[in-house]
Amino acid sequence: MPTNHLVMKNFVKIICFAGLSLSLACTKTAEIVNPKMLPAPQVYITGANEILKVPGANTVGSYSFDKEAMKIYVDLGVGRSGASKREAFSVPLSINMDTVSRLLQTLGDDYLPFPDDLIRVPKKLDVGAGEDGVSFLVELDLTRADEYVGKTLVLAVDLGNPSNYSLNASGSTKIIYFNYLELLGLPTFVDEFSSRDFTQAYASIVGTASFEKVGDPQNYYNDADRLLRSSDDAVHIVYDVAKMENLLPFASGLSGFKINALAPDLNIFSMMKVTYSTDNGQTFSDVNDIIVDAVNIPELGLNSWVDFYLQAPLPEGTTHLGIELLNQAGTGLPPWNPLLRRVEIFYNGGTPYSYQQP
C-alpha cells in the first residue's frame, strides 16, 4: 500500500508538539534558563579601555572647565554587567599612583603625575537596588597648573572591591591625561571693558576713568562696552605681564597688541598714544611704526566718527603696555574722546603676534 507522506508529516508534528508540551508542563518558567549558566555580574568603571584626554574628543566621559574656580570636573560612571537581579552595592574609589608610575616609564619626559593632593574623588559610591549604575565627578584643582606648562599630567582613578558582585579586573581603572596649555588653546589676552574689576585685575589705571556697558543710558551708541575719560585730564591704563600670569601662567613677555577705539575722524595720535616698558614699568617709551586702520561707520549716522584699529609688535622683553588717553583741554573736542572699546595683547608663549586686517 503506498505511503501517504502528508499523513506521516502531520503525525510527526503531533508527536513533537506533545513531547514539547509535556516537557514544559514538567518545568517551571523560572527554571527554563538556569541562573548558574549566565555570566557572573561584575562591577566596572565606564570607558576603562579608553584614555580620557583633557582637552580632547572622548567617546566615553566628559569634562567641564570652571575658569573662575580654576577647576576641571570630569564626569565618569560606574556600572554593573550581567543579567542577574539588580541588587544594591557600594564600591570604593581611589587614586592609583602606582599605575601612573608604571605608565610614566613608557610615556617619556613630557608626562608627569598629576599631584594627588590636587585631585578629589568620592571615597565611595552607592548604587541602589534596581539601578544599573551611577555617575560621579573627578575634581582637578588647577591652582598650580602653571608649574606644569608644556607637560601632560597623568592620573588613574581606581575601583576597589564592591560590597556585592565581583570587580571586573580589566575594567576597574580609568586613565586621564591633562594638558593645561592645550586646554587654554594659546589664547590672546583680551579686555573688552565689560568690568572695571577685570581691567584692574590685570592693569593699573592712573586718572579718572568711566566704564560704560551696553544698555547703560549714558552709552549713547550702545554698540560696545567701553572705557573713557571722566574729564579733560589724561588717563593712563598700564597692562602688566606679571598680573596677567594669574590668568595666563605661561606668559613670559608681551609681543604685540591690537587696540580698537571710537573717535572723531582726526589724527588718532592727537587723542591717544601707546607706550611700552622693558624694565618692569620703571620707564616707558612710545611704540613706533603702529599700523592704523580707520573704518568709517556711516550706518550710525556719524560720518565724522571712525573705528580706529591700532596694531604693532612689541620689543623683546616688554613687560608693560601703556595706553594713554590724552588731555583734551583746549582742543574743542568733547572730554570723553576717544572711547576705548577693546584691547588684545599677544605674549610670548601664546599665539604669535601678526597683523590682522580689521
mmCIF file of N, CA, C and O in Angstrom, residues 92-136:
data_model
loop_
_atom_site.group_PDB
_atom_site.id
_atom_site.type_symbol
_atom_site.label_atom_id
_atom_site.label_comp_id
_atom_site.label_asym_id
_atom_site.label_seq_id
_atom_site.Cartn_x
_atom_site.Cartn_y
_atom_site.Cartn_z
ATOM 1 N N PRO A 92 34.331 51.315 46.610
ATOM 2 C CA PRO A 92 35.244 52.414 46.960
ATOM 3 C C PRO A 92 36.007 52.928 45.740
ATOM 4 O O PRO A 92 36.202 52.201 44.760
ATOM 5 N N LEU A 93 36.415 54.211 45.800
ATOM 6 C CA LEU A 93 37.208 54.854 44.745
ATOM 7 C C LEU A 93 38.513 55.357 45.339
ATOM 8 O O LEU A 93 38.578 55.747 46.508
ATOM 9 N N SER A 94 39.545 55.394 44.504
ATOM 10 C CA SER A 94 40.834 55.920 44.964
ATOM 11 C C SER A 94 41.665 56.361 43.761
ATOM 12 O O SER A 94 41.345 56.046 42.617
ATOM 13 N N ILE A 95 42.728 57.099 44.045
ATOM 14 C CA ILE A 95 43.704 57.492 43.040
ATOM 15 C C ILE A 95 44.875 56.509 43.128
ATOM 16 O O ILE A 95 45.443 56.317 44.196
ATOM 17 N N ASN A 96 45.221 55.902 41.997
ATOM 18 C CA ASN A 96 46.259 54.876 41.983
ATOM 19 C C ASN A 96 47.553 55.448 41.404
ATOM 20 O O ASN A 96 47.739 55.499 40.181
ATOM 21 N N MET A 97 48.451 55.889 42.270
ATOM 22 C CA MET A 97 49.713 56.471 41.820
ATOM 23 C C MET A 97 50.677 55.402 41.311
ATOM 24 O O MET A 97 51.562 55.684 40.502
ATOM 25 N N ASP A 98 50.515 54.153 41.776
ATOM 26 C CA ASP A 98 51.382 53.073 41.288
ATOM 27 C C ASP A 98 51.135 52.814 39.803
ATOM 28 O O ASP A 98 52.081 52.617 39.028
ATOM 29 N N THR A 99 49.871 52.846 39.405
ATOM 30 C CA THR A 99 49.547 52.677 37.987
ATOM 31 C C THR A 99 50.150 53.803 37.162
ATOM 32 O O THR A 99 50.692 53.576 36.076
ATOM 33 N N VAL A 100 50.066 55.036 37.675
ATOM 34 C CA VAL A 100 50.644 56.182 36.974
ATOM 35 C C VAL A 100 52.151 56.017 36.836
ATOM 36 O O VAL A 100 52.733 56.263 35.773
ATOM 37 N N SER A 101 52.818 55.574 37.887
ATOM 38 C CA SER A 101 54.274 55.391 37.846
ATOM 39 C C SER A 101 54.664 54.384 36.778
ATOM 40 O O SER A 101 55.656 54.584 36.052
ATOM 41 N N ARG A 102 53.913 53.314 36.650
ATOM 42 C CA ARG A 102 54.220 52.315 35.622
ATOM 43 C C ARG A 102 54.010 52.885 34.225
ATOM 44 O O ARG A 102 54.800 52.617 33.302
ATOM 45 N N LEU A 103 52.965 53.697 34.060
ATOM 46 C CA LEU A 103 52.719 54.314 32.752
ATOM 47 C C LEU A 103 53.847 55.266 32.358
ATOM 48 O O LEU A 103 54.277 55.300 31.205
ATOM 49 N N LEU A 104 54.305 56.057 33.312
ATOM 50 C CA LEU A 104 55.314 57.065 33.023
ATOM 51 C C LEU A 104 56.623 56.452 32.548
ATOM 52 O O LEU A 104 57.412 57.109 31.853
ATOM 53 N N GLN A 105 56.884 55.215 32.896
ATOM 54 C CA GLN A 105 58.113 54.554 32.466
ATOM 55 C C GLN A 105 58.156 54.374 30.948
ATOM 56 O O GLN A 105 59.223 54.259 30.365
ATOM 57 N N THR A 106 56.982 54.391 30.316
ATOM 58 C CA THR A 106 56.923 54.214 28.860
ATOM 59 C C THR A 106 56.501 55.479 28.117
ATOM 60 O O THR A 106 56.609 55.530 26.889
ATOM 61 N N LEU A 107 56.027 56.502 28.840
ATOM 62 C CA LEU A 107 55.480 57.691 28.181
ATOM 63 C C LEU A 107 56.517 58.756 27.858
ATOM 64 O O LEU A 107 56.316 59.566 26.962
ATOM 65 N N GLY A 108 57.598 58.841 28.595
ATOM 66 C CA GLY A 108 58.618 59.836 28.307
ATOM 67 C C GLY A 108 58.575 61.045 29.215
ATOM 68 O O GLY A 108 57.708 61.177 30.082
ATOM 69 N N ASP A 109 59.501 61.980 28.963
ATOM 70 C CA ASP A 109 59.710 63.120 29.856
ATOM 71 C C ASP A 109 58.605 64.172 29.787
ATOM 72 O O ASP A 109 58.528 65.044 30.655
ATOM 73 N N ASP A 110 57.782 64.147 28.747
ATOM 74 C CA ASP A 110 56.725 65.149 28.618
ATOM 75 C C ASP A 110 55.490 64.807 29.450
ATOM 76 O O ASP A 110 54.494 65.528 29.410
ATOM 77 N N TYR A 111 55.552 63.698 30.190
ATOM 78 C CA TYR A 111 54.428 63.269 31.022
ATOM 79 C C TYR A 111 54.858 63.246 32.490
ATOM 80 O O TYR A 111 55.959 62.789 32.819
ATOM 81 N N LEU A 112 53.965 63.751 33.346
ATOM 82 C CA LEU A 112 54.232 63.794 34.780
ATOM 83 C C LEU A 112 52.975 63.342 35.532
ATOM 84 O O LEU A 112 51.859 63.452 35.006
ATOM 85 N N PRO A 113 53.136 62.863 36.771
ATOM 86 C CA PRO A 113 51.936 62.508 37.553
ATOM 87 C C PRO A 113 51.176 63.753 37.982
ATOM 88 O O PRO A 113 51.781 64.761 38.366
ATOM 89 N N PHE A 114 49.853 63.696 37.896
ATOM 90 C CA PHE A 114 49.026 64.782 38.421
ATOM 91 C C PHE A 114 49.137 64.716 39.951
ATOM 92 O O PHE A 114 48.894 63.658 40.536
ATOM 93 N N PRO A 115 49.540 65.815 40.609
ATOM 94 C CA PRO A 115 49.708 65.764 42.077
ATOM 95 C C PRO A 115 48.445 65.259 42.768
ATOM 96 O O PRO A 115 47.352 65.805 42.559
ATOM 97 N N ASP A 116 48.599 64.223 43.584
ATOM 98 C CA ASP A 116 47.402 63.613 44.171
ATOM 99 C C ASP A 116 46.696 64.515 45.165
ATOM 100 O O ASP A 116 45.502 64.335 45.431
ATOM 101 N N ASP A 117 47.403 65.531 45.711
ATOM 102 C CA ASP A 117 46.729 66.435 46.639
ATOM 103 C C ASP A 117 45.845 67.444 45.920
ATOM 104 O O ASP A 117 45.120 68.212 46.560
ATOM 105 N N LEU A 118 45.872 67.449 44.577
ATOM 106 C CA LEU A 118 45.034 68.349 43.787
ATOM 107 C C LEU A 118 43.893 67.599 43.103
ATOM 108 O O LEU A 118 43.218 68.144 42.230
ATOM 109 N N ILE A 119 43.689 66.346 43.490
ATOM 110 C CA ILE A 119 42.640 65.519 42.903
ATOM 111 C C ILE A 119 41.617 65.174 43.984
ATOM 112 O O ILE A 119 41.988 64.798 45.100
ATOM 113 N N ARG A 120 40.342 65.296 43.657
ATOM 114 C CA ARG A 120 39.278 64.928 44.585
ATOM 115 C C ARG A 120 38.339 63.930 43.901
ATOM 116 O O ARG A 120 37.828 64.195 42.811
ATOM 117 N N VAL A 121 38.146 62.774 44.531
ATOM 118 C CA VAL A 121 37.159 61.796 44.069
ATOM 119 C C VAL A 121 36.341 61.347 45.273
ATOM 120 O O VAL A 121 36.835 61.386 46.408
ATOM 121 N N PRO A 122 35.093 60.930 45.074
ATOM 122 C CA PRO A 122 34.325 60.390 46.207
ATOM 123 C C PRO A 122 35.044 59.162 46.785
ATOM 124 O O PRO A 122 35.633 58.378 46.053
ATOM 125 N N LYS A 123 34.980 59.003 48.087
ATOM 126 C CA LYS A 123 35.594 57.830 48.708
ATOM 127 C C LYS A 123 34.812 56.558 48.401
ATOM 128 O O LYS A 123 35.399 55.466 48.341
ATOM 129 N N LYS A 124 33.492 56.694 48.208
ATOM 130 C CA LYS A 124 32.655 55.522 47.983
ATOM 131 C C LYS A 124 31.434 55.917 47.151
ATOM 132 O O LYS A 124 30.934 57.027 47.273
ATOM 133 N N LEU A 125 30.998 54.998 46.302
ATOM 134 C CA LEU A 125 29.784 55.185 45.521
ATOM 135 C C LEU A 125 28.760 54.147 45.942
ATOM 136 O O LEU A 125 29.095 52.973 46.143
ATOM 137 N N ASP A 126 27.507 54.558 46.062
ATOM 138 C CA ASP A 126 26.420 53.656 46.412
ATOM 139 C C ASP A 126 25.473 53.530 45.223
ATOM 140 O O ASP A 126 24.973 54.528 44.705
ATOM 141 N N VAL A 127 25.241 52.297 44.801
ATOM 142 C CA VAL A 127 24.307 52.016 43.710
ATOM 143 C C VAL A 127 23.096 51.330 44.322
ATOM 144 O O VAL A 127 23.222 50.272 44.960
ATOM 145 N N GLY A 128 21.925 51.912 44.166
ATOM 146 C CA GLY A 128 20.720 51.383 44.781
ATOM 147 C C GLY A 128 20.165 50.170 44.049
ATOM 148 O O GLY A 128 20.508 49.895 42.888
ATOM 149 N N ALA A 129 19.299 49.436 44.712
ATOM 150 C CA ALA A 129 18.646 48.285 44.112
ATOM 151 C C ALA A 129 17.832 48.734 42.898
ATOM 152 O O ALA A 129 17.148 49.753 42.933
ATOM 153 N N GLY A 130 17.942 47.984 41.816
ATOM 154 C CA GLY A 130 17.223 48.316 40.594
ATOM 155 C C GLY A 130 17.957 49.284 39.687
ATOM 156 O O GLY A 130 17.541 49.521 38.560
ATOM 157 N N GLU A 131 19.059 49.877 40.160
ATOM 158 C CA GLU A 131 19.833 50.815 39.348
ATOM 159 C C GLU A 131 20.931 50.071 38.586
ATOM 160 O O GLU A 131 21.529 49.125 39.098
ATOM 161 N N ASP A 132 21.212 50.552 37.371
ATOM 162 C CA ASP A 132 22.281 49.953 36.578
ATOM 163 C C ASP A 132 23.647 50.509 36.960
ATOM 164 O O ASP A 132 24.671 49.873 36.733
ATOM 165 N N GLY A 133 23.680 51.719 37.504
ATOM 166 C CA GLY A 133 24.942 52.343 37.873
ATOM 167 C C GLY A 133 24.728 53.777 38.304
ATOM 168 O O GLY A 133 23.594 54.256 38.376
ATOM 169 N N VAL A 134 25.821 54.487 38.598
ATOM 170 C CA VAL A 134 25.755 55.891 38.990
ATOM 171 C C VAL A 134 26.927 56.635 38.356
ATOM 172 O O VAL A 134 27.942 56.036 37.977
ATOM 173 N N SER A 135 26.783 57.944 38.223
ATOM 174 C CA SER A 135 27.870 58.787 37.733
ATOM 175 C C SER A 135 28.545 59.469 38.904
ATOM 176 O O SER A 135 27.975 59.584 39.995
ATOM 177 N N PHE A 136 29.763 59.950 38.684
ATOM 178 C CA PHE A 136 30.491 60.678 39.721
ATOM 179 C C PHE A 136 31.455 61.643 39.064
ATOM 180 O O PHE A 136 31.768 61.519 37.871
#
